[in-house]
Amino acid sequence: MKIAISSSGDTLDAQLDPRFGRATGFILFDTETRSTLFINNNQSLEAAQGAGIQSAQHVVNAGADVLITGHAGPKAFAVLTAAGVPVYLAKAGSVRQALAQWEAGELVRITSADVEGHWV
Amino acid sequence: MRIAVASGKGGTGKTTVAVSLALAAQGRVHLLDCDVEEPNVALFLKVSDPVESPVCVPIPVIDETRCTACGECARFCEFNAIVRVGKTVLVFPELCHSCGGCALVCPEKAIQEEASQIGMLTEGCVSRVSSGAVTSESSAPDIGFYQGLLSIGKAMSPPVIRAVKDHSRSEADVDTLEIIDAPPGTSCPMGTALTGVDYVILVTEPTPFGLHDLSLAVETVRVMGIPFGVIINRSDSGDDRVVSYCSSEGIRILLQIPEERRIAAGYSRGEPLIVAAPEYRRTFSALAGLLIHEWKNRTGRGGTP
């Protein structure tokens, strides 16, 4: 299973990026091999609008089965839901800590967006 | 001729100037409220026989029986308004700029465009007599009034602004003076309001904020290549930096309107400036005449008696 975590850097010790649409990037963690892959999110960072939608597409296309992030807006959540990717929210900390919390079943899965959409 | 009244900063007096210019100008006049996020021209004028019509934009609708989820539409869309996830294609109408590209690139012809309302156009007329601008009807034809109003929850005002301008233009003749009350700022709505106009009046106030945003508006109008001049409202309320800026940049100051309790009190009652302070009627009439005269000379339309 592959877990995507919004991240401010390319290692497990980087801080979790609380933003989803405009996250610096995503760490893709494979629970079987315990390996990580960094997906940069430059395209969404530069998007004039629809960054959340675009980030959701990146995460889905990368083959993520689960997403861990700080917040998710309505459009991003709609795309992730359509793709069948459950969204778990984590508070600040390192990506490694967020993963450990998820594996321990301590993170909450959201059933709707936890923040409102915005335009820029 | 088309004159837009714009500013960088909001609340400097665009509407005050646009309304008075429209009331004081000679001949056929259209007054366009293109500040569609908060139109307020109608607060100062009695609009009769208003007729409303919806403003719509085309939005893609996917025919799921034909869609193969190939993703061409999503790849094409610069605005992330369409995404393909797995076998599903999602449309986010609020991000769509109605370019129609998705329907063109769809190999299955599975995308139809359907009209989606984003605002309302109001058209009516304003009697200069009942607005208190003139006392005799002899040489004062009614003003054509056009207003756009963006629907609540919609984010894209340019199509509504274009609808207002197109509608006015379709009912204008060569001698009609179209006066556009533009939205504040220097982004797309302001640019849309100013596109195709012959002259821009930038209204500012003598404050640091007024000067800062005036300089942004000046840069914008210069890039658009439109002749412009400045009106300084409440001209004695701040300092002289706006005047210095204009003189160092070679910008013409068309008019300075000193702060006056009489004008402010009239404003709060919904009275146009030239009604609250009637001596300004000749000032605005002369300004309209001057701008039309210069435009005719610039464009080679002068010389006719």
Short mmCIF file of C-alpha atoms in Angstrom, two decimals:
data_model
loop_
_atom_site.label_atom_id
_atom_site.label_comp_id
_atom_site.label_asym_id
_atom_site.label_seq_id
_atom_site.Cartn_x
_atom_site.Cartn_y
_atom_site.Cartn_z
CA MET A 1 0.00 0.00 0.00
CA LYS A 2 1.24 3.49 -0.85
CA ILE A 3 0.76 6.41 1.50
CA ALA A 4 1.15 9.99 0.28
CA ILE A 5 2.08 12.59 2.91
CA SER A 6 2.22 16.31 2.14
CA SER A 7 5.75 17.31 2.99
CA SER A 8 7.95 20.38 3.12
CA GLY A 9 11.00 18.32 2.14
CA ASP A 10 12.11 15.14 0.43
CA THR A 11 12.91 12.93 3.44
CA LEU A 12 10.91 11.27 6.18
CA ASP A 13 12.41 13.72 8.66
CA ALA A 14 11.04 16.74 6.80
CA GLN A 15 8.14 18.58 8.40
CA LEU A 16 4.65 17.64 7.32
CA ASP A 17 3.35 20.45 5.08
CA PRO A 18 -0.07 21.36 6.51
CA ARG A 19 -1.21 22.62 3.11
CA PHE A 20 -2.42 20.15 0.53
CA GLY A 21 -2.94 22.04 -2.73
CA ARG A 22 0.14 24.17 -2.32
CA ALA A 23 2.28 21.70 -0.43
CA THR A 24 5.96 21.74 -1.33
CA GLY A 25 5.68 18.11 -2.35
CA PHE A 26 4.55 14.66 -1.33
CA ILE A 27 6.42 11.73 0.17
CA LEU A 28 5.11 8.49 -1.25
CA PHE A 29 5.75 5.75 1.30
CA ASP A 30 5.43 2.09 0.34
CA THR A 31 4.29 0.11 3.39
CA GLU A 32 5.60 -3.18 1.98
CA THR A 33 9.10 -2.14 0.94
CA ARG A 34 9.31 0.74 3.50
CA SER A 35 10.77 2.81 0.67
CA THR A 36 10.03 6.46 -0.03
CA LEU A 37 9.69 8.51 -3.17
CA PHE A 38 9.45 12.32 -3.30
CA ILE A 39 6.95 13.89 -5.70
CA ASN A 40 7.56 17.59 -6.21
CA ASN A 41 4.51 19.80 -6.48
CA ASN A 42 5.95 22.72 -8.45
CA GLN A 43 3.22 22.62 -11.06
CA SER A 44 0.53 23.15 -8.41
CA LEU A 45 2.59 25.76 -6.58
CA GLU A 46 2.63 27.76 -9.79
CA ALA A 47 -1.02 27.18 -10.71
CA ALA A 48 -3.10 30.35 -10.77
CA GLN A 49 -6.08 28.40 -9.50
CA GLY A 50 -7.17 24.83 -8.88
CA ALA A 51 -3.97 23.89 -7.04
CA GLY A 52 -5.84 21.45 -4.80
CA ILE A 53 -7.40 19.74 -7.81
CA GLN A 54 -4.04 19.44 -9.52
CA SER A 55 -2.29 18.15 -6.40
CA ALA A 56 -5.02 15.56 -5.97
CA GLN A 57 -4.40 14.43 -9.53
CA HIS A 58 -0.66 14.13 -8.86
CA VAL A 59 -1.25 12.05 -5.76
CA VAL A 60 -3.76 9.80 -7.52
CA ASN A 61 -1.59 9.40 -10.60
CA ALA A 62 1.37 8.49 -8.40
CA GLY A 63 -0.66 5.53 -7.21
CA ALA A 64 -1.35 6.65 -3.64
CA ASP A 65 -3.91 4.57 -1.76
CA VAL A 66 -4.09 6.88 1.26
CA LEU A 67 -3.36 10.58 1.80
CA ILE A 68 -2.11 12.19 5.00
CA THR A 69 -2.11 15.99 5.05
CA GLY A 70 -2.90 18.98 7.27
CA HIS A 71 -6.04 20.25 5.56
CA ALA A 72 -8.12 19.46 2.48
CA GLY A 73 -10.51 21.81 0.70
CA PRO A 74 -13.74 20.84 -1.07
CA LYS A 75 -12.42 20.51 -4.63
CA ALA A 76 -9.35 18.51 -3.66
CA PHE A 77 -11.53 16.33 -1.47
CA ALA A 78 -13.97 15.73 -4.35
CA VAL A 79 -11.16 14.53 -6.62
CA LEU A 80 -9.64 12.30 -3.95
CA THR A 81 -13.05 10.85 -3.14
CA ALA A 82 -13.74 10.15 -6.82
CA ALA A 83 -10.43 8.31 -6.95
CA GLY A 84 -11.22 6.38 -3.78
CA VAL A 85 -8.29 7.81 -1.82
CA PRO A 86 -9.14 8.25 1.89
CA VAL A 87 -7.84 11.43 3.55
CA TYR A 88 -6.37 11.48 7.06
CA LEU A 89 -5.46 14.70 8.87
CA ALA A 90 -2.28 15.07 10.87
CA LYS A 91 -1.07 17.94 13.04
CA ALA A 92 2.37 19.47 12.63
CA GLY A 93 5.39 17.25 13.10
CA SER A 94 7.68 15.26 10.87
CA VAL A 95 6.48 13.06 8.04
CA ARG A 96 7.91 10.10 9.97
CA GLN A 97 5.79 10.97 13.01
CA ALA A 98 2.66 11.35 10.88
CA LEU A 99 3.27 7.93 9.32
CA ALA A 100 3.78 6.34 12.72
CA GLN A 101 0.54 7.89 13.96
CA TRP A 102 -1.32 6.61 10.91
CA GLU A 103 0.10 3.10 11.32
CA ALA A 104 -0.93 3.19 14.98
CA GLY A 105 -4.45 4.12 13.93
CA GLU A 106 -4.24 7.49 15.68
CA LEU A 107 -5.17 9.73 12.73
CA VAL A 108 -8.73 10.75 11.92
CA ARG A 109 -10.14 10.05 8.49
CA ILE A 110 -12.26 12.98 7.26
CA THR A 111 -15.54 12.46 5.43
CA SER A 112 -15.74 15.99 4.02
CA ALA A 113 -13.43 18.92 3.42
CA ASP A 114 -12.17 20.42 6.67
CA VAL A 115 -11.56 23.90 5.25
CA GLU A 116 -13.37 26.09 2.73
CA GLY A 117 -12.30 26.60 -0.83
CA HIS A 118 -10.54 29.77 -1.89
CA TRP A 119 -9.63 31.44 -5.11
CA VAL A 120 -5.98 32.25 -5.09
CA MET B 1 -16.64 57.87 -27.64
CA ARG B 2 -16.00 55.63 -24.64
CA ILE B 3 -14.61 57.07 -21.42
CA ALA B 4 -13.81 54.81 -18.47
CA VAL B 5 -13.62 56.18 -14.95
CA ALA B 6 -11.17 54.04 -13.01
CA SER B 7 -8.84 54.18 -10.03
CA GLY B 8 -6.41 51.96 -8.29
CA LYS B 9 -7.77 52.50 -4.85
CA GLY B 10 -11.45 51.97 -4.13
CA GLY B 11 -13.59 54.69 -2.60
CA THR B 12 -11.85 57.61 -4.29
CA GLY B 13 -14.90 58.87 -6.18
CA LYS B 14 -15.19 56.92 -9.45
CA THR B 15 -18.96 56.75 -9.22
CA THR B 16 -19.22 60.39 -8.14
CA VAL B 17 -17.28 61.43 -11.24
CA ALA B 18 -18.99 58.99 -13.64
CA VAL B 19 -22.50 60.00 -12.55
CA SER B 20 -21.81 63.73 -12.72
CA LEU B 21 -20.04 63.44 -16.05
CA ALA B 22 -22.99 61.51 -17.49
CA LEU B 23 -25.55 63.99 -16.15
CA ALA B 24 -23.61 67.05 -17.31
CA ALA B 25 -22.53 65.85 -20.76
CA GLN B 26 -24.42 67.06 -23.82
CA GLY B 27 -26.21 64.78 -26.22
CA ARG B 28 -26.70 61.03 -26.11
CA VAL B 29 -25.11 59.37 -23.14
CA HIS B 30 -24.89 55.80 -21.89
CA LEU B 31 -23.78 55.25 -18.31
CA LEU B 32 -22.39 51.77 -17.63
CA ASP B 33 -21.93 50.45 -14.11
CA CYS B 34 -19.18 47.89 -14.67
CA ASP B 35 -18.29 47.57 -10.99
CA VAL B 36 -20.31 44.37 -11.09
CA GLU B 37 -19.24 43.08 -7.69
CA GLU B 38 -20.86 46.06 -6.01
CA PRO B 39 -22.63 48.32 -8.51
CA ASN B 40 -23.71 51.59 -6.89
CA VAL B 41 -24.47 54.05 -9.70
CA ALA B 42 -28.18 53.36 -9.25
CA LEU B 43 -28.02 54.68 -5.68
CA PHE B 44 -27.54 58.17 -7.12
CA LEU B 45 -29.97 58.07 -10.02
CA LYS B 46 -33.61 57.23 -10.52
CA VAL B 47 -33.61 54.41 -13.05
CA SER B 48 -36.92 54.01 -14.85
CA ASP B 49 -38.26 50.98 -16.71
CA PRO B 50 -35.46 48.64 -15.64
CA VAL B 51 -35.33 45.43 -17.65
CA GLU B 52 -33.30 42.52 -16.36
CA SER B 53 -31.72 39.74 -18.36
CA PRO B 54 -29.46 36.94 -17.15
CA VAL B 55 -25.77 36.84 -18.08
CA CYS B 56 -24.67 33.29 -18.82
CA VAL B 57 -21.42 31.58 -19.70
CA PRO B 58 -20.99 28.19 -21.39
CA ILE B 59 -19.86 25.42 -19.03
CA PRO B 60 -18.90 21.90 -20.15
CA VAL B 61 -21.22 19.02 -19.37
CA ILE B 62 -19.92 15.51 -19.92
CA ASP B 63 -22.06 12.93 -21.64
CA GLU B 64 -21.03 9.89 -19.63
CA THR B 65 -22.43 7.48 -22.18
CA ARG B 66 -19.89 8.72 -24.74
CA CYS B 67 -16.96 9.62 -22.46
CA THR B 68 -14.12 7.10 -22.49
CA ALA B 69 -12.20 8.94 -19.74
CA CYS B 70 -9.29 9.47 -22.12
CA GLY B 71 -8.40 12.66 -20.22
CA GLU B 72 -7.78 14.90 -23.26
CA CYS B 73 -10.10 17.57 -21.85
CA ALA B 74 -8.34 17.58 -18.47
CA ARG B 75 -4.94 17.81 -20.16
CA PHE B 76 -6.12 20.73 -22.24
CA CYS B 77 -7.69 22.75 -19.42
CA GLU B 78 -5.23 25.39 -18.15
CA PHE B 79 -7.53 26.23 -15.26
CA ASN B 80 -7.89 22.81 -13.62
CA ALA B 81 -11.63 23.04 -14.22
CA ILE B 82 -11.75 19.46 -15.52
CA VAL B 83 -9.94 16.49 -14.02
CA ARG B 84 -9.87 12.83 -14.86
CA VAL B 85 -9.39 10.40 -12.03
CA GLY B 86 -9.51 6.78 -13.05
CA LYS B 87 -12.66 6.35 -15.11
CA THR B 88 -14.29 9.49 -13.78
CA VAL B 89 -14.16 12.99 -15.25
CA LEU B 90 -15.03 15.78 -12.85
CA VAL B 91 -15.98 19.33 -13.86
CA PHE B 92 -15.52 22.31 -11.52
CA PRO B 93 -17.68 25.00 -13.15
CA GLU B 94 -16.46 27.77 -10.84
CA LEU B 95 -12.94 27.43 -12.25
CA CYS B 96 -14.03 27.31 -15.90
CA HIS B 97 -13.12 30.28 -18.10
CA SER B 98 -15.57 29.16 -20.82
CA CYS B 99 -12.92 28.90 -23.52
CA GLY B 100 -14.62 25.90 -25.09
CA GLY B 101 -11.32 24.09 -25.62
CA CYS B 102 -12.39 20.91 -23.82
CA ALA B 103 -15.30 20.41 -26.20
CA LEU B 104 -13.01 20.99 -29.20
CA VAL B 105 -10.35 18.49 -28.16
CA CYS B 106 -12.76 15.74 -27.05
CA PRO B 107 -12.31 12.92 -29.59
CA GLU B 108 -15.62 11.33 -28.58
CA LYS B 109 -17.70 14.52 -28.88
CA ALA B 110 -18.82 13.79 -25.35
CA ILE B 111 -18.72 17.40 -24.14
CA GLN B 112 -21.64 19.74 -24.60
CA GLU B 113 -21.53 23.33 -23.40
CA GLU B 114 -24.52 24.47 -21.40
CA ALA B 115 -25.39 27.98 -20.30
CA SER B 116 -24.78 28.74 -16.65
CA GLN B 117 -25.96 32.01 -15.16
CA ILE B 118 -23.28 34.07 -13.43
CA GLY B 119 -24.93 37.45 -13.22
CA MET B 120 -27.68 39.86 -14.19
CA LEU B 121 -27.72 42.71 -16.66
CA THR B 122 -30.08 45.61 -15.94
CA GLU B 123 -30.94 48.12 -18.60
CA GLY B 124 -33.06 51.21 -18.05
CA CYS B 125 -33.07 54.93 -18.54
CA VAL B 126 -32.39 57.90 -16.33
CA SER B 127 -34.13 61.23 -16.73
CA ARG B 128 -31.70 64.09 -16.21
CA VAL B 129 -34.65 66.18 -15.04
CA SER B 130 -35.81 63.80 -12.33
CA SER B 131 -32.20 63.32 -11.24
CA GLY B 132 -32.13 67.04 -10.49
CA ALA B 133 -29.38 67.73 -12.99
CA VAL B 134 -31.36 69.99 -15.31
CA THR B 135 -34.62 71.88 -14.97
CA SER B 136 -35.80 71.87 -18.56
CA GLU B 137 -36.18 68.89 -20.84
CA SER B 138 -35.35 70.90 -23.93
CA SER B 139 -31.86 69.61 -24.67
CA ALA B 140 -31.54 66.80 -22.22
CA PRO B 141 -32.32 63.36 -23.61
CA ASP B 142 -32.56 60.49 -21.15
CA ILE B 143 -29.38 58.66 -20.23
CA GLY B 144 -29.19 54.99 -21.17
CA PHE B 145 -28.33 53.03 -18.03
CA TYR B 146 -26.61 49.63 -18.06
CA GLN B 147 -25.61 47.73 -14.96
CA GLY B 148 -24.02 44.35 -14.37
CA LEU B 149 -24.39 42.40 -11.15
CA LEU B 150 -22.29 39.33 -10.45
CA SER B 151 -24.25 36.53 -8.77
CA ILE B 152 -23.39 35.77 -5.17
CA GLY B 153 -20.83 32.97 -4.97
CA LYS B 154 -19.48 33.55 -8.49
CA ALA B 155 -15.88 34.63 -8.82
CA MET B 156 -15.42 35.63 -12.42
CA SER B 157 -16.69 39.09 -13.19
CA PRO B 158 -15.15 39.78 -16.64
CA PRO B 159 -17.92 38.02 -18.62
CA VAL B 160 -20.54 40.14 -16.82
CA ILE B 161 -18.53 43.31 -17.52
CA ARG B 162 -18.23 42.35 -21.20
CA ALA B 163 -22.00 41.73 -21.36
CA VAL B 164 -22.69 45.23 -20.03
CA LYS B 165 -20.31 46.82 -22.53
CA ASP B 166 -21.52 44.75 -25.48
CA HIS B 167 -25.15 45.53 -24.71
CA SER B 168 -24.51 49.25 -24.47
CA ARG B 169 -22.46 49.22 -27.65
CA SER B 170 -25.21 47.43 -29.56
CA GLU B 171 -27.56 50.30 -28.71
CA ALA B 172 -25.08 53.13 -29.24
CA ASP B 173 -24.54 55.19 -32.37
CA VAL B 174 -21.43 57.07 -33.46
CA ASP B 175 -22.28 60.13 -31.39
CA THR B 176 -23.14 58.29 -28.19
CA LEU B 177 -20.87 59.07 -25.26
CA GLU B 178 -20.41 55.87 -23.25
CA ILE B 179 -19.21 56.46 -19.69
CA ILE B 180 -17.97 53.39 -17.86
CA ASP B 181 -17.81 53.27 -14.06
CA ALA B 182 -14.97 50.73 -13.73
CA PRO B 183 -14.23 48.41 -10.82
CA PRO B 184 -11.34 49.38 -8.52
CA GLY B 185 -7.95 47.72 -8.63
CA THR B 186 -5.73 46.89 -11.57
CA SER B 187 -6.57 43.23 -12.19
CA CYS B 188 -8.73 41.45 -14.79
CA PRO B 189 -12.06 43.18 -13.96
CA MET B 190 -10.48 46.62 -14.33
CA GLY B 191 -8.66 45.56 -17.50
CA THR B 192 -11.87 44.18 -18.95
CA ALA B 193 -13.74 47.41 -18.20
CA LEU B 194 -11.00 49.47 -19.87
CA THR B 195 -10.51 47.31 -22.96
CA GLY B 196 -11.46 49.25 -26.08
CA VAL B 197 -12.11 52.60 -24.39
CA ASP B 198 -10.87 55.86 -25.88
CA TYR B 199 -9.95 57.66 -22.68
CA VAL B 200 -9.48 56.84 -19.00
CA ILE B 201 -10.11 59.20 -16.11
CA LEU B 202 -8.20 58.01 -13.06
CA VAL B 203 -9.75 59.26 -9.85
CA THR B 204 -7.53 59.42 -6.80
CA GLU B 205 -7.20 61.09 -3.43
CA PRO B 206 -4.16 62.91 -2.00
CA THR B 207 -3.17 60.19 0.45
CA PRO B 208 -0.21 57.76 0.43
CA PHE B 209 -2.59 54.90 -0.40
CA GLY B 210 -4.26 56.95 -3.12
CA LEU B 211 -0.89 57.77 -4.67
CA HIS B 212 0.39 54.20 -4.44
CA ASP B 213 -2.63 52.74 -6.19
CA LEU B 214 -2.76 55.59 -8.69
CA SER B 215 0.78 54.71 -9.78
CA LEU B 216 -0.30 51.08 -10.33
CA ALA B 217 -3.30 52.23 -12.34
CA VAL B 218 -1.08 54.57 -14.39
CA GLU B 219 1.25 51.68 -15.22
CA THR B 220 -1.72 49.54 -16.27
CA VAL B 221 -3.27 52.21 -18.48
CA ARG B 222 0.11 52.97 -20.08
CA VAL B 223 0.58 49.29 -20.94
CA MET B 224 -2.90 49.30 -22.47
CA GLY B 225 -1.93 52.39 -24.49
CA ILE B 226 -4.99 54.44 -23.59
CA PRO B 227 -4.81 58.24 -23.16
CA PHE B 228 -5.63 59.25 -19.60
CA GLY B 229 -5.83 62.08 -17.09
CA VAL B 230 -6.27 62.34 -13.35
CA ILE B 231 -8.98 63.79 -11.13
CA ILE B 232 -7.94 64.41 -7.52
CA ASN B 233 -10.95 64.14 -5.25
CA ARG B 234 -10.98 65.70 -1.75
CA SER B 235 -7.91 67.43 -3.14
CA ASP B 236 -7.15 69.52 -0.07
CA SER B 237 -7.51 66.70 2.45
CA GLY B 238 -4.00 65.24 2.24
CA ASP B 239 -0.65 66.34 0.92
CA ASP B 240 0.71 67.39 -2.47
CA ARG B 241 2.51 64.19 -3.38
CA VAL B 242 -0.10 63.19 -5.98
CA VAL B 243 0.34 66.56 -7.68
CA SER B 244 4.15 66.19 -7.60
CA TYR B 245 3.91 62.66 -8.96
CA CYS B 246 1.67 63.77 -11.82
CA SER B 247 3.93 66.66 -12.76
CA SER B 248 7.08 64.54 -12.67
CA GLU B 249 5.39 61.86 -14.79
CA GLY B 250 3.90 64.38 -17.20
CA ILE B 251 0.36 63.33 -16.33
CA ARG B 252 -2.44 65.80 -16.89
CA ILE B 253 -4.56 66.70 -13.87
CA LEU B 254 -8.02 67.25 -15.29
CA LEU B 255 -9.73 68.47 -12.17
CA GLN B 256 -9.24 68.89 -8.44
CA ILE B 257 -12.32 68.67 -6.25
CA PRO B 258 -11.73 70.12 -2.77
CA GLU B 259 -13.36 68.46 0.21
CA GLU B 260 -16.71 70.01 1.08
CA ARG B 261 -19.25 69.12 3.70
CA ARG B 262 -22.05 70.05 1.25
CA ILE B 263 -20.87 67.40 -1.24
CA ALA B 264 -20.45 64.75 1.47
CA ALA B 265 -23.91 65.48 2.88
CA GLY B 266 -25.42 65.22 -0.62
CA TYR B 267 -23.58 61.96 -1.21
CA SER B 268 -25.01 60.51 1.98
CA ARG B 269 -28.49 61.37 0.72
CA GLY B 270 -27.77 59.73 -2.65
CA GLU B 271 -27.42 63.02 -4.52
CA PRO B 272 -25.05 63.31 -7.47
CA LEU B 273 -22.19 65.76 -6.97
CA ILE B 274 -23.53 68.22 -9.54
CA VAL B 275 -26.85 68.30 -7.71
CA ALA B 276 -25.33 68.84 -4.28
CA ALA B 277 -22.90 71.42 -5.69
CA PRO B 278 -24.56 72.79 -8.87
CA GLU B 279 -21.62 74.98 -9.86
CA TYR B 280 -19.82 71.75 -10.83
CA ARG B 281 -22.34 71.14 -13.60
CA ARG B 282 -20.49 73.49 -15.94
CA THR B 283 -17.16 71.99 -14.88
CA PHE B 284 -18.22 68.45 -15.78
CA SER B 285 -20.02 69.59 -18.92
CA ALA B 286 -16.85 71.36 -20.05
CA LEU B 287 -14.72 68.33 -19.17
CA ALA B 288 -16.92 66.02 -21.26
CA GLY B 289 -16.84 68.53 -24.12
CA LEU B 290 -13.06 68.85 -23.93
CA LEU B 291 -12.43 65.08 -23.91
CA ILE B 292 -14.77 64.56 -26.87
CA HIS B 293 -13.13 67.42 -28.76
CA GLU B 294 -9.64 66.04 -28.17
CA TRP B 295 -10.73 62.55 -29.14
CA LYS B 296 -12.20 63.83 -32.39
CA ASN B 297 -8.94 65.59 -33.17
CA ARG B 298 -6.90 62.51 -32.28
CA THR B 299 -8.96 60.20 -34.42
CA GLY B 300 -9.50 62.57 -37.32
CA ARG B 301 -13.21 62.89 -36.64
CA GLY B 302 -12.94 66.64 -36.14
CA GLY B 303 -13.63 69.27 -38.76
CA THR B 304 -17.34 68.64 -39.06
CA PRO B 305 -19.34 71.74 -38.15
#
